Amino acid sequence: MILPTILLALATILAVEVALRVPLDKALPRAIQSSKRAVQIIGARHISDHWKEKALPVYAMRIFGASMLLFVMLMAILMPFVITDMIGRLFDIHVMDRLLTVWGTMASMALGLFWLFLRNRVRRGEL
Protein backbone atom coordinates (compact mmCIF):
# COMPACT_ATOMS: atom_id res chain seq x y z
CA MET A 1 0.00 0.00 0.00
CA ILE A 2 1.43 3.37 -1.01
CA LEU A 3 -0.48 5.59 1.44
CA PRO A 4 1.48 4.52 4.57
CA THR A 5 4.69 5.26 2.69
CA ILE A 6 3.47 8.73 1.71
CA LEU A 7 2.39 9.46 5.28
CA LEU A 8 5.75 8.21 6.58
CA ALA A 9 7.55 10.49 4.11
CA LEU A 10 5.45 13.45 5.24
CA ALA A 11 6.15 12.69 8.90
CA THR A 12 9.87 12.39 8.17
CA ILE A 13 9.99 15.77 6.44
CA LEU A 14 8.03 17.39 9.28
CA ALA A 15 10.32 15.78 11.88
CA VAL A 16 13.40 17.14 10.08
CA GLU A 17 11.89 20.62 10.01
CA VAL A 18 11.07 20.44 13.72
CA ALA A 19 14.58 19.18 14.49
CA LEU A 20 16.08 22.14 12.65
CA ARG A 21 14.06 24.57 14.75
CA VAL A 22 14.61 22.97 18.17
CA PRO A 23 17.61 24.50 20.01
CA LEU A 24 19.39 21.24 20.82
CA ASP A 25 22.72 22.99 20.32
CA LYS A 26 22.04 25.14 23.39
CA ALA A 27 20.44 22.58 25.71
CA LEU A 28 22.95 19.76 25.27
CA PRO A 29 26.06 21.78 26.18
CA ARG A 30 24.26 23.11 29.27
CA ALA A 31 23.66 19.57 30.52
CA ILE A 32 27.22 18.50 29.75
CA GLN A 33 28.72 21.58 31.41
CA SER A 34 26.70 21.07 34.61
CA SER A 35 27.69 17.39 34.70
CA LYS A 36 31.38 18.18 34.26
CA ARG A 37 31.24 20.84 36.96
CA ALA A 38 29.56 18.44 39.39
CA VAL A 39 32.26 15.82 38.74
CA GLN A 40 34.96 18.46 39.33
CA ILE A 41 33.41 19.42 42.64
CA ILE A 42 33.16 15.81 43.79
CA GLY A 43 36.83 15.22 42.97
CA ALA A 44 38.12 18.49 44.45
CA ARG A 45 40.12 17.91 47.61
CA HIS A 46 40.18 21.58 48.57
CA ILE A 47 36.37 21.77 48.87
CA SER A 48 35.01 20.46 52.13
CA ASP A 49 32.27 17.83 52.24
CA HIS A 50 29.99 20.43 53.81
CA TRP A 51 30.19 22.69 50.74
CA LYS A 52 29.96 19.72 48.40
CA GLU A 53 26.68 18.81 50.10
CA LYS A 54 25.47 22.36 49.48
CA ALA A 55 26.63 22.63 45.85
CA LEU A 56 25.76 19.21 44.44
CA PRO A 57 21.96 19.51 44.79
CA VAL A 58 22.15 22.75 42.79
CA TYR A 59 24.03 21.01 40.00
CA ALA A 60 21.68 18.03 40.23
CA MET A 61 18.71 20.35 39.63
CA ARG A 62 20.51 21.98 36.69
CA ILE A 63 21.25 18.58 35.16
CA PHE A 64 17.66 17.47 35.78
CA GLY A 65 16.27 20.63 34.16
CA ALA A 66 18.54 20.30 31.14
CA SER A 67 17.66 16.61 30.82
CA MET A 68 13.94 17.35 30.94
CA LEU A 69 14.38 20.09 28.32
CA LEU A 70 16.23 17.64 26.06
CA PHE A 71 13.47 15.08 26.57
CA VAL A 72 10.80 17.61 25.58
CA MET A 73 12.80 18.59 22.50
CA LEU A 74 13.21 14.98 21.41
CA MET A 75 9.50 14.34 21.94
CA ALA A 76 8.75 17.39 19.78
CA ILE A 77 10.89 15.89 17.02
CA LEU A 78 9.02 12.57 17.28
CA MET A 79 5.55 14.12 17.39
CA PRO A 80 5.08 14.25 13.58
CA PHE A 81 5.40 10.44 13.50
CA VAL A 82 2.96 9.99 16.39
CA ILE A 83 0.39 12.42 14.99
CA THR A 84 0.65 10.94 11.51
CA ASP A 85 0.16 7.45 12.95
CA MET A 86 -2.84 8.57 15.00
CA ILE A 87 -4.47 10.17 11.96
CA GLY A 88 -3.63 7.15 9.82
CA ARG A 89 -5.19 4.76 12.33
CA LEU A 90 -8.51 6.57 11.92
CA PHE A 91 -8.47 5.22 8.36
CA ASP A 92 -6.88 1.86 9.29
CA ILE A 93 -3.47 2.94 7.97
CA HIS A 94 -0.60 1.89 10.25
CA VAL A 95 2.26 4.31 9.64
CA MET A 96 4.23 3.36 12.76
CA ASP A 97 4.22 -0.30 11.69
CA ARG A 98 5.93 0.77 8.47
CA LEU A 99 8.42 3.00 10.32
CA LEU A 100 9.45 0.32 12.80
CA THR A 101 10.65 -2.11 10.14
CA VAL A 102 14.31 -2.09 9.15
CA TRP A 103 13.49 -0.87 5.65
CA GLY A 104 11.08 1.76 6.95
CA THR A 105 13.67 3.16 9.33
CA MET A 106 16.38 3.15 6.64
CA ALA A 107 14.06 4.78 4.12
CA SER A 108 13.04 7.42 6.65
CA MET A 109 16.67 8.21 7.46
CA ALA A 110 17.58 8.36 3.77
CA LEU A 111 14.64 10.64 3.02
CA GLY A 112 15.55 12.88 5.97
CA LEU A 113 19.12 13.23 4.71
CA PHE A 114 17.91 13.83 1.16
CA TRP A 115 15.47 16.47 2.43
CA LEU A 116 18.31 18.24 4.28
CA PHE A 117 20.48 18.15 1.16
CA LEU A 118 17.66 19.43 -1.04
CA ARG A 119 16.66 22.11 1.47
CA ASN A 120 20.23 23.41 1.72
CA ARG A 121 20.61 23.51 -2.06
CA VAL A 122 17.38 25.49 -2.42
CA ARG A 123 18.41 27.91 0.35
CA ARG A 124 21.74 28.57 -1.38
CA GLY A 125 19.97 29.13 -4.66
CA GLU A 126 21.59 26.18 -6.42
CA LEU A 127 18.25 24.71 -7.49
GROMACS .gro file of N, CA and C in nm:
model
  381
    1MET      N    1   0.083  -0.117   0.000
    1MET     CA    2   0.000   0.000   0.000
    1MET      C    3   0.089   0.124   0.000
    2ILE      N    4   0.060   0.219  -0.084
    2ILE     CA    5   0.143   0.337  -0.101
    2ILE      C    6   0.113   0.447   0.000
    3LEU      N    7  -0.010   0.451   0.053
    3LEU     CA    8  -0.048   0.559   0.144
    3LEU      C    9   0.033   0.561   0.274
    4PRO      N   10   0.062   0.447   0.338
    4PRO     CA   11   0.148   0.452   0.457
    4PRO      C   12   0.287   0.508   0.426
    5THR      N   13   0.338   0.476   0.308
    5THR     CA   14   0.469   0.526   0.269
    5THR      C   15   0.465   0.678   0.250
    6ILE      N   16   0.360   0.729   0.189
    6ILE     CA   17   0.347   0.873   0.171
    6ILE      C   18   0.335   0.944   0.306
    7LEU      N   19   0.254   0.886   0.395
    7LEU     CA   20   0.239   0.946   0.528
    7LEU      C   21   0.370   0.941   0.606
    8LEU      N   22   0.445   0.832   0.592
    8LEU     CA   23   0.575   0.821   0.658
    8LEU      C   24   0.672   0.926   0.603
    9ALA      N   25   0.668   0.947   0.472
    9ALA     CA   26   0.755   1.049   0.411
    9ALA      C   27   0.718   1.188   0.463
   10LEU      N   28   0.590   1.216   0.472
   10LEU     CA   29   0.545   1.345   0.524
   10LEU      C   30   0.589   1.364   0.669
   11ALA      N   31   0.573   1.261   0.750
   11ALA     CA   32   0.615   1.269   0.890
   11ALA      C   33   0.765   1.289   0.902
   12THR      N   34   0.842   1.224   0.815
   12THR     CA   35   0.987   1.239   0.817
   12THR      C   36   1.027   1.382   0.785
   13ILE      N   37   0.967   1.439   0.683
   13ILE     CA   38   0.999   1.577   0.644
   13ILE      C   39   0.961   1.674   0.757
   14LEU      N   40   0.845   1.653   0.816
   14LEU     CA   41   0.803   1.739   0.928
   14LEU      C   42   0.897   1.723   1.047
   15ALA      N   43   0.941   1.602   1.076
   15ALA     CA   44   1.032   1.578   1.188
   15ALA      C   45   1.167   1.647   1.164
   16VAL      N   46   1.215   1.645   1.040
   16VAL     CA   47   1.340   1.714   1.008
   16VAL      C   48   1.324   1.864   1.028
   17GLU      N   49   1.212   1.919   0.985
   17GLU     CA   50   1.189   2.062   1.001
   17GLU      C   51   1.179   2.101   1.148
   18VAL      N   52   1.114   2.017   1.228
   18VAL     CA   53   1.107   2.044   1.372
   18VAL      C   54   1.246   2.036   1.433
   19ALA      N   55   1.324   1.935   1.395
   19ALA     CA   56   1.458   1.918   1.449
   19ALA      C   57   1.547   2.037   1.417
   20LEU      N   58   1.528   2.098   1.301
   20LEU     CA   59   1.608   2.214   1.265
   20LEU      C   60   1.572   2.337   1.347
   21ARG      N   61   1.452   2.341   1.400
   21ARG     CA   62   1.406   2.457   1.475
   21ARG      C   63   1.419   2.442   1.627
   22VAL      N   64   1.446   2.322   1.674
   22VAL     CA   65   1.461   2.297   1.817
   22VAL      C   66   1.605   2.330   1.857
   23PRO      N   67   1.624   2.408   1.964
   23PRO     CA   68   1.761   2.450   2.001
   23PRO      C   69   1.840   2.344   2.078
   24LEU      N   70   1.860   2.229   2.017
   24LEU     CA   71   1.939   2.124   2.082
   24LEU      C   72   2.082   2.169   2.106
   25ASP      N   73   2.134   2.253   2.020
   25ASP     CA   74   2.272   2.299   2.032
   25ASP      C   75   2.295   2.385   2.156
   26LYS      N   76   2.190   2.436   2.216
   26LYS     CA   77   2.204   2.514   2.339
   26LYS      C   78   2.177   2.429   2.463
   27ALA      N   79   2.083   2.337   2.455
   27ALA     CA   80   2.044   2.258   2.571
   27ALA      C   81   2.146   2.148   2.604
   28LEU      N   82   2.200   2.085   2.503
   28LEU     CA   83   2.295   1.976   2.527
   28LEU      C   84   2.423   2.024   2.594
   29PRO      N   85   2.486   2.132   2.547
   29PRO     CA   86   2.606   2.178   2.618
   29PRO      C   87   2.579   2.220   2.762
   30ARG      N   88   2.461   2.272   2.789
   30ARG     CA   89   2.426   2.311   2.927
   30ARG      C   90   2.426   2.190   3.018
   31ALA      N   91   2.369   2.079   2.972
   31ALA     CA   92   2.366   1.957   3.052
   31ALA      C   93   2.507   1.901   3.071
   32ILE      N   94   2.585   1.902   2.966
   32ILE     CA   95   2.722   1.850   2.975
   32ILE      C   96   2.807   1.936   3.068
   33GLN      N   97   2.794   2.068   3.056
   33GLN     CA   98   2.872   2.158   3.141
   33GLN      C   99   2.838   2.139   3.289
   34SER      N  100   2.710   2.127   3.322
   34SER     CA  101   2.670   2.107   3.461
   34SER      C  102   2.722   1.972   3.512
   35SER      N  103   2.719   1.870   3.429
   35SER     CA  104   2.769   1.739   3.470
   35SER      C  105   2.919   1.743   3.496
   36LYS      N  106   2.992   1.808   3.408
   36LYS     CA  107   3.138   1.818   3.426
   36LYS      C  108   3.171   1.895   3.553
   37ARG      N  109   3.099   2.003   3.576
   37ARG     CA  110   3.124   2.084   3.696
   37ARG      C  111   3.095   2.004   3.823
   38ALA      N  112   2.988   1.926   3.822
   38ALA     CA  113   2.956   1.844   3.939
   38ALA      C  114   3.065   1.741   3.965
   39VAL      N  115   3.118   1.680   3.859
   39VAL     CA  116   3.226   1.582   3.874
   39VAL      C  117   3.351   1.650   3.928
   40GLN      N  118   3.379   1.772   3.882
   40GLN     CA  119   3.496   1.846   3.933
   40GLN      C  120   3.482   1.874   4.082
   41ILE      N  121   3.362   1.912   4.123
   41ILE     CA  122   3.341   1.942   4.264
   41ILE      C  123   3.357   1.817   4.349
   42ILE      N  124   3.304   1.705   4.302
   42ILE     CA  125   3.316   1.581   4.379
   42ILE      C  126   3.463   1.543   4.396
   43GLY      N  127   3.543   1.561   4.291
   43GLY     CA  128   3.683   1.522   4.297
   43GLY      C  129   3.775   1.624   4.360
   44ALA      N  130   3.727   1.744   4.390
   44ALA     CA  131   3.812   1.849   4.445
   44ALA      C  132   3.843   1.821   4.592
   45ARG      N  133   3.971   1.815   4.623
   45ARG     CA  134   4.012   1.791   4.761
   45ARG      C  135   4.005   1.917   4.846
   46HIS      N  136   4.016   2.033   4.782
   46HIS     CA  137   4.018   2.158   4.857
   46HIS      C  138   3.879   2.208   4.897
   47ILE      N  139   3.774   2.140   4.850
   47ILE     CA  140   3.637   2.177   4.887
   47ILE      C  141   3.590   2.078   4.993
   48SER      N  142   3.544   2.133   5.103
   48SER     CA  143   3.501   2.046   5.213
   48SER      C  144   3.372   1.972   5.176
   49ASP      N  145   3.349   1.862   5.247
   49ASP     CA  146   3.227   1.783   5.224
   49ASP      C  147   3.102   1.866   5.253
   50HIS      N  148   3.113   1.955   5.348
   50HIS     CA  149   2.999   2.043   5.381
   50HIS      C  150   2.958   2.123   5.259
   51TRP      N  151   3.052   2.186   5.191
   51TRP     CA  152   3.019   2.269   5.074
   51TRP      C  153   2.981   2.184   4.954
   52LYS      N  154   3.037   2.064   4.946
   52LYS     CA  155   2.996   1.972   4.840
   52LYS      C  156   2.850   1.935   4.857
   53GLU      N  157   2.808   1.913   4.982
   53GLU     CA  158   2.668   1.881   5.010
   53GLU      C  159   2.576   1.997   4.975
   54LYS      N  160   2.627   2.118   4.984
   54LYS     CA  161   2.547   2.236   4.948
   54LYS      C  162   2.542   2.257   4.797
   55ALA      N  163   2.653   2.232   4.728
   55ALA     CA  164   2.663   2.263   4.585
   55ALA      C  165   2.603   2.155   4.496
   56LEU      N  166   2.619   2.030   4.532
   56LEU     CA  167   2.576   1.921   4.444
   56LEU      C  168   2.426   1.918   4.417
   57PRO      N  169   2.339   1.946   4.514
   57PRO     CA  170   2.196   1.951   4.479
   57PRO      C  171   2.163   2.060   4.376
   58VAL      N  172   2.237   2.169   4.379
   58VAL     CA  173   2.215   2.275   4.279
   58VAL      C  174   2.250   2.223   4.140
   59TYR      N  175   2.364   2.157   4.128
   59TYR     CA  176   2.403   2.101   4.000
   59TYR      C  177   2.310   1.988   3.958
   60ALA      N  178   2.262   1.911   4.055
   60ALA     CA  179   2.168   1.803   4.023
   60ALA      C  180   2.040   1.861   3.962
   61MET      N  181   1.992   1.971   4.018
   61MET     CA  182   1.871   2.035   3.963
   61MET      C  183   1.898   2.091   3.824
   62ARG      N  184   2.016   2.147   3.802
   62ARG     CA  185   2.051   2.198   3.669
   62ARG      C  186   2.055   2.084   3.567
   63ILE      N  187   2.117   1.974   3.607
   63ILE     CA  188   2.125   1.858   3.516
   63ILE      C  189   1.985   1.804   3.489
   64PHE      N  190   1.902   1.795   3.594
   64PHE     CA  191   1.766   1.747   3.578
   64PHE      C  192   1.687   1.838   3.483
   65GLY      N  193   1.698   1.969   3.503
   65GLY     CA  194   1.627   2.063   3.416
   65GLY      C  195   1.671   2.053   3.271
   66ALA      N  196   1.803   2.043   3.251
   66ALA     CA  197   1.854   2.030   3.114
   66ALA      C  198   1.811   1.897   3.053
   67SER      N  199   1.809   1.792   3.132
   67SER     CA  200   1.766   1.661   3.082
   67SER      C  201   1.618   1.663   3.043
   68MET      N  202   1.536   1.725   3.125
   68MET     CA  203   1.394   1.735   3.094
   68MET      C  204   1.372   1.819   2.967
   69LEU      N  205   1.448   1.926   2.953
   69LEU     CA  206   1.438   2.009   2.832
   69LEU      C  207   1.477   1.929   2.709
   70LEU      N  208   1.583   1.850   2.718
   70LEU     CA  209   1.623   1.764   2.606
   70LEU      C  210   1.515   1.662   2.574
   71PHE      N  211   1.454   1.605   2.677
   71PHE     CA  212   1.347   1.508   2.657
   71PHE      C  213   1.230   1.572   2.582
   72VAL      N  214   1.190   1.691   2.624
   72VAL     CA  215   1.080   1.761   2.558
   72VAL      C  216   1.114   1.790   2.412
   73MET      N  217   1.238   1.830   2.388
   73MET     CA  218   1.280   1.859   2.250
   73MET      C  219   1.276   1.734   2.163
   74LEU      N  220   1.324   1.623   2.218
   74LEU     CA  221   1.321   1.498   2.141
   74LEU      C  222   1.178   1.450   2.117
   75MET      N  223   1.091   1.469   2.214
   75MET     CA  224   0.950   1.434   2.194
   75MET      C  225   0.888   1.523   2.087
   76ALA      N  226   0.927   1.650   2.082
   76ALA     CA  227   0.875   1.739   1.978
   76ALA      C  228   0.919   1.691   1.839
   77ILE      N  229   1.040   1.640   1.830
   77ILE     CA  230   1.089   1.589   1.702
   77ILE      C  231   1.012   1.463   1.661
   78LEU      N  232   0.975   1.381   1.758
   78LEU     CA  233   0.902   1.257   1.728
   78LEU      C  234   0.752   1.277   1.706
   79MET      N  235   0.699   1.389   1.748
   79MET     CA  236   0.555   1.412   1.739
   79MET      C  237   0.498   1.400   1.597
   80PRO      N  238   0.566   1.445   1.492
   80PRO     CA  239   0.508   1.425   1.358
   80PRO      C  240   0.479   1.278   1.327
   81PHE      N  241   0.564   1.187   1.373
   81PHE     CA  242   0.540   1.044   1.350
   81PHE      C  243   0.418   0.997   1.429
   82VAL      N  244   0.408   1.041   1.554
   82VAL     CA  245   0.296   0.999   1.639
   82VAL      C  246   0.165   1.052   1.585
   83ILE      N  247   0.163   1.181   1.550
   83ILE     CA  248   0.039   1.242   1.499
   83ILE      C  249  -0.002   1.179   1.367
   84THR      N  250   0.096   1.157   1.279
   84THR     CA  251   0.065   1.094   1.151
   84THR      C  252   0.010   0.953   1.172
   85ASP      N  253   0.067   0.880   1.267
   85ASP     CA  254   0.016   0.745   1.295
   85ASP      C  255  -0.125   0.751   1.352
   86MET      N  256  -0.150   0.845   1.441
   86MET     CA  257  -0.284   0.857   1.500
   86MET      C  258  -0.389   0.891   1.393
   87ILE      N  259  -0.355   0.983   1.305
   87ILE     CA  260  -0.447   1.017   1.196
   87ILE      C  261  -0.466   0.899   1.102
   88GLY      N  262  -0.356   0.830   1.070
   88GLY     CA  263  -0.363   0.715   0.982
   88GLY      C  264  -0.449   0.603   1.039
   89ARG      N  265  -0.441   0.582   1.170
   89ARG     CA  266  -0.519   0.476   1.233
   89ARG      C  267  -0.669   0.502   1.226
   90LEU      N  268  -0.708   0.628   1.212
   90LEU     CA  269  -0.851   0.657   1.192
   90LEU      C  270  -0.903   0.595   1.062
   91PHE      N  271  -0.811   0.579   0.966
   91PHE     CA  272  -0.847   0.522   0.836
   91PHE      C  273  -0.785   0.384   0.817
   92ASP      N  274  -0.747   0.319   0.929
   92ASP     CA  275  -0.688   0.186   0.929
   92ASP      C  276  -0.558   0.182   0.848
   93ILE      N  277  -0.479   0.286   0.861
   93ILE     CA  278  -0.347   0.294   0.797
   93ILE      C  279  -0.245   0.298   0.911
   94HIS      N  280  -0.155   0.202   0.914
   94HIS     CA  281  -0.060   0.189   1.025
   94HIS      C  282   0.078   0.239   0.983
   95VAL      N  283   0.101   0.367   1.004
   95VAL     CA  284   0.226   0.431   0.964
   95VAL      C  285   0.341   0.384   1.053
   96MET      N  286   0.317   0.374   1.183
   96MET     CA  287   0.423   0.336   1.276
   96MET      C  288   0.470   0.194   1.249
   97ASP      N  289   0.380   0.106   1.205
   97ASP     CA  290   0.422  -0.030   1.169
   97ASP      C  291   0.521  -0.028   1.053
   98ARG      N  292   0.501   0.064   0.961
   98ARG     CA  293   0.593   0.077   0.847
   98ARG      C  294   0.726   0.135   0.894
   99LEU      N  295   0.720   0.235   0.983
   99LEU     CA  296   0.842   0.300   1.032
   99LEU      C  297   0.929   0.204   1.111
  100LEU      N  298   0.869   0.117   1.189
  100LEU     CA  299   0.945   0.032   1.280
  100LEU      C  300   1.005  -0.091   1.215
  101THR      N  301   0.992  -0.105   1.083
  101THR     CA  302   1.065  -0.211   1.014
  101THR      C  303   1.204  -0.159   0.980
  102VAL      N  304   1.295  -0.249   0.951
  102VAL     CA  305   1.431  -0.209   0.915
  102VAL      C  306   1.429  -0.121   0.791
  103TRP      N  307   1.354  -0.163   0.690
  103TRP     CA  308   1.349  -0.087   0.565
  103TRP      C  309   1.279   0.047   0.584
  104GLY      N  310   1.178   0.051   0.669
  104GLY     CA  311   1.108   0.176   0.695
  104GLY      C  312   1.198   0.277   0.764
  105THR      N  313   1.275   0.229   0.861
  105THR     CA  314   1.367   0.316   0.933
  105THR      C  315   1.477   0.366   0.839
  106MET      N  316   1.532   0.276   0.758
  106MET     CA  317   1.638   0.315   0.664
  106MET      C  318   1.584   0.413   0.560
  107ALA      N  319   1.465   0.388   0.511
  107ALA     CA  320   1.406   0.478   0.412
  107ALA      C  321   1.378   0.614   0.474
  108SER      N  322   1.331   0.616   0.597
  108SER     CA  323   1.304   0.742   0.665
  108SER      C  324   1.433   0.821   0.687
  109MET      N  325   1.537   0.753   0.727
  109MET     CA  326   1.667   0.821   0.746
  109MET      C  327   1.720   0.873   0.613
  110ALA      N  328   1.711   0.793   0.508
  110ALA     CA  329   1.758   0.836   0.377
  110ALA      C  330   1.678   0.956   0.327
  111LEU      N  331   1.546   0.951   0.344
  111LEU     CA  332   1.464   1.064   0.302
  111LEU      C  333   1.496   1.189   0.383
  112GLY      N  334   1.519   1.174   0.514
  112GLY     CA  335   1.555   1.288   0.597
  112GLY      C  336   1.685   1.351   0.551
  113LEU      N  337   1.785   1.270   0.521
  113LEU     CA  338   1.912   1.323   0.471
  113LEU      C  339   1.896   1.388   0.334
  114PHE      N  340   1.817   1.325   0.248
  114PHE     CA  341   1.791   1.383   0.116
  114PHE      C  342   1.718   1.516   0.130
  115TRP      N  343   1.621   1.524   0.221
  115TRP     CA  344   1.547   1.647   0.243
  115TRP      C  345   1.642   1.759   0.292
  116LEU      N  346   1.733   1.725   0.382
  116LEU     CA  347   1.831   1.824   0.428
  116LEU      C  348   1.918   1.873   0.313
  117PHE      N  349   1.965   1.780   0.231
  117PHE     CA  350   2.048   1.815   0.116
  117PHE      C  351   1.971   1.906   0.021
  118LEU      N  352   1.849   1.865  -0.012
  118LEU     CA  353   1.766   1.943  -0.104
  118LEU      C  354   1.733   2.081  -0.046
  119ARG      N  355   1.700   2.086   0.079
  119ARG     CA  356   1.666   2.211   0.147
  119ARG      C  357   1.783   2.308   0.145
  120ASN      N  358   1.903   2.256   0.173
  120ASN     CA  359   2.023   2.341   0.172
  120ASN      C  360   2.055   2.392   0.032
  121ARG      N  361   2.037   2.307  -0.067
  121ARG     CA  362   2.061   2.351  -0.206
  121ARG      C  363   1.965   2.461  -0.247
  122VAL      N  364   1.838   2.448  -0.208
  122VAL     CA  365   1.738   2.549  -0.242
  122VAL      C  366   1.770   2.679  -0.169
  123ARG      N  367   1.809   2.671  -0.043
  123ARG     CA  368   1.841   2.791   0.035
  123ARG      C  369   1.960   2.866  -0.023
  124ARG      N  370   2.056   2.793  -0.078
  124ARG     CA  371   2.174   2.857  -0.138
  124ARG      C  372   2.148   2.906  -0.279
  125GLY      N  373   2.032   2.872  -0.332
  125GLY     CA  374   1.997   2.913  -0.466
  125GLY      C  375   2.057   2.828  -0.576
  126GLU      N  376   2.098   2.706  -0.544
  126GLU     CA  377   2.159   2.618  -0.642
  126GLU      C  378   2.055   2.537  -0.719
  127LEU      N  379   1.931   2.542  -0.676
  127LEU     CA  380   1.825   2.471  -0.749
  127LEU      C  381   1.718   2.567  -0.791
   0.00000   0.00000   0.00000
